[in-house]
Coordinates of C-alpha atoms in Angstrom, one line a residue:
M20 CA 27.2 -70.6 -96.0
Y21 CA 28.8 -68.1 -93.6
V22 CA 27.1 -66.7 -90.5
A23 CA 27.9 -63.6 -88.5
L24 CA 26.8 -63.4 -84.9
F25 CA 26.7 -59.8 -83.7
W26 CA 26.2 -59.5 -79.9
G27 CA 25.8 -55.8 -78.9
K28 CA 24.8 -53.7 -76.0
V29 CA 23.3 -50.4 -77.0
R30 CA 24.0 -47.4 -74.8
P31 CA 20.8 -46.1 -73.0
E32 CA 20.9 -42.8 -74.8
W33 CA 20.8 -44.6 -78.2
Q34 CA 17.8 -46.9 -77.3
N35 CA 15.5 -44.8 -79.4
D36 CA 14.0 -44.4 -82.9
D37 CA 17.3 -43.1 -84.3
C38 CA 19.0 -46.3 -83.5
A39 CA 16.0 -48.3 -84.9
A40 CA 16.1 -46.3 -88.1
I41 CA 19.9 -47.0 -88.6
G42 CA 19.2 -50.7 -88.0
G43 CA 16.4 -50.7 -90.5
R44 CA 18.6 -49.0 -93.1
M45 CA 21.4 -51.5 -92.5
F46 CA 18.9 -54.4 -93.0
E47 CA 17.7 -52.9 -96.3
R48 CA 21.2 -52.4 -97.5
A49 CA 22.4 -55.9 -96.4
S50 CA 19.4 -57.6 -97.9
A51 CA 20.3 -56.0 -101.3
M52 CA 23.8 -57.4 -101.2
P53 CA 24.7 -60.3 -103.5
G54 CA 24.7 -63.5 -101.4
F55 CA 22.6 -62.2 -98.6
V56 CA 20.4 -65.0 -97.2
A57 CA 18.7 -63.8 -94.0
L58 CA 19.1 -61.7 -90.9
H59 CA 17.5 -62.5 -87.6
K60 CA 17.5 -60.1 -84.6
L61 CA 16.8 -61.1 -81.0
D62 CA 16.8 -59.3 -77.7
V63 CA 18.8 -61.2 -75.1
P64 CA 17.6 -61.2 -71.5
D65 CA 20.9 -59.7 -70.2
G66 CA 20.2 -56.5 -72.1
R67 CA 22.2 -57.3 -75.3
E68 CA 20.9 -57.7 -78.8
L69 CA 21.9 -60.6 -81.1
A70 CA 21.8 -60.2 -84.8
V71 CA 22.5 -63.3 -87.0
A72 CA 23.4 -62.6 -90.6
Y73 CA 23.7 -65.3 -93.3
F74 CA 25.7 -65.0 -96.5
E75 CA 26.2 -67.6 -99.2
T76 CA 30.0 -67.2 -99.3
E77 CA 32.8 -65.7 -97.3
E78 CA 33.6 -63.3 -100.1
Q79 CA 30.0 -62.0 -100.1
M80 CA 30.1 -61.5 -96.4
R81 CA 33.4 -59.6 -96.8
A82 CA 31.7 -57.4 -99.4
W83 CA 29.1 -56.5 -96.8
Y84 CA 31.9 -55.7 -94.2
D85 CA 33.6 -53.5 -96.8
D86 CA 30.4 -51.7 -97.8
P87 CA 31.0 -47.9 -97.3
E88 CA 27.7 -47.2 -95.5
H89 CA 28.1 -50.2 -93.3
R90 CA 31.6 -49.1 -92.4
A91 CA 30.3 -45.7 -91.5
V92 CA 27.6 -47.2 -89.2
E93 CA 30.2 -49.5 -87.7
T94 CA 32.3 -46.4 -86.9
L95 CA 29.4 -44.7 -85.3
G96 CA 28.5 -47.8 -83.4
R97 CA 32.0 -48.1 -82.0
R98 CA 32.2 -44.4 -81.2
E99 CA 28.8 -43.7 -79.8
I100 CA 26.0 -46.3 -80.0
L101 CA 27.5 -49.5 -78.5
E102 CA 28.6 -50.0 -74.9
D103 CA 30.2 -53.3 -76.0
Y104 CA 30.0 -55.8 -78.7
T105 CA 31.3 -59.2 -79.9
I106 CA 31.3 -60.5 -83.5
E107 CA 31.7 -64.2 -84.3
I108 CA 32.0 -65.4 -87.9
L109 CA 31.1 -69.0 -88.4
E110 CA 31.1 -71.4 -91.4
L111 CA 27.8 -73.3 -91.5
K112 CA 28.5 -77.0 -92.1
R113 CA 24.9 -78.3 -92.0
A114 CA 21.4 -77.1 -91.6
Y115 CA 18.1 -79.0 -91.7
T116 CA 14.5 -78.7 -90.7
K117 CA 12.1 -81.1 -89.1
A118 CA 10.8 -82.0 -92.6
S119 CA 14.3 -82.6 -94.1
S120 CA 16.0 -84.2 -91.1
T121 CA 17.3 -87.7 -91.4
F122 CA 17.0 -88.3 -87.6
A123 CA 15.6 -91.7 -87.0
P124 CA 14.8 -92.3 -83.3
T125 CA 15.6 -95.7 -81.8
V126 CA 13.2 -97.6 -79.6
A127 CA 15.3 -96.5 -76.6
D128 CA 15.0 -92.8 -77.8
E129 CA 11.2 -93.2 -78.0
R130 CA 11.0 -94.7 -74.5
A131 CA 13.2 -91.9 -73.1
A132 CA 10.9 -89.3 -74.7
D133 CA 7.9 -91.1 -73.3
G134 CA 9.6 -91.0 -69.8
I135 CA 10.1 -87.2 -70.1
V136 CA 6.4 -86.7 -70.9
A137 CA 5.3 -89.0 -68.1
G138 CA 7.5 -87.2 -65.6
L139 CA 6.1 -83.8 -66.7
R140 CA 2.5 -85.0 -66.3
A141 CA 3.2 -86.6 -62.9
A142 CA 4.8 -83.4 -61.5
P143 CA 2.6 -81.3 -59.3
A144 CA 1.4 -78.0 -60.8
S145 CA 3.4 -75.0 -59.6

């Protein structure tokens, strides 16, 4: 699986419903692409936004990059919407959930975890 991390800072004049509508349209379009898995969007405390897009293969992610409407929005983003951005493309090697994890804590791990909880409970309330 391939993951694109898109870190962007939207210019103040574009922090409006127009920008939100463009983002919604891009989500609709991306989610209809073959190989699209998911998209997550987060606001970062430093004023940036982080979008995380997952595609099954590198080729399918490339098809999204080459999509004409996406390219037009990318052009608009570079020209007007974004103050700055960074894109990072990653190949996901492993993913698991709490239920599917094979993590098996040792006795030492359990004791260390108990020590963390004991330290928190002993700390004075702030």
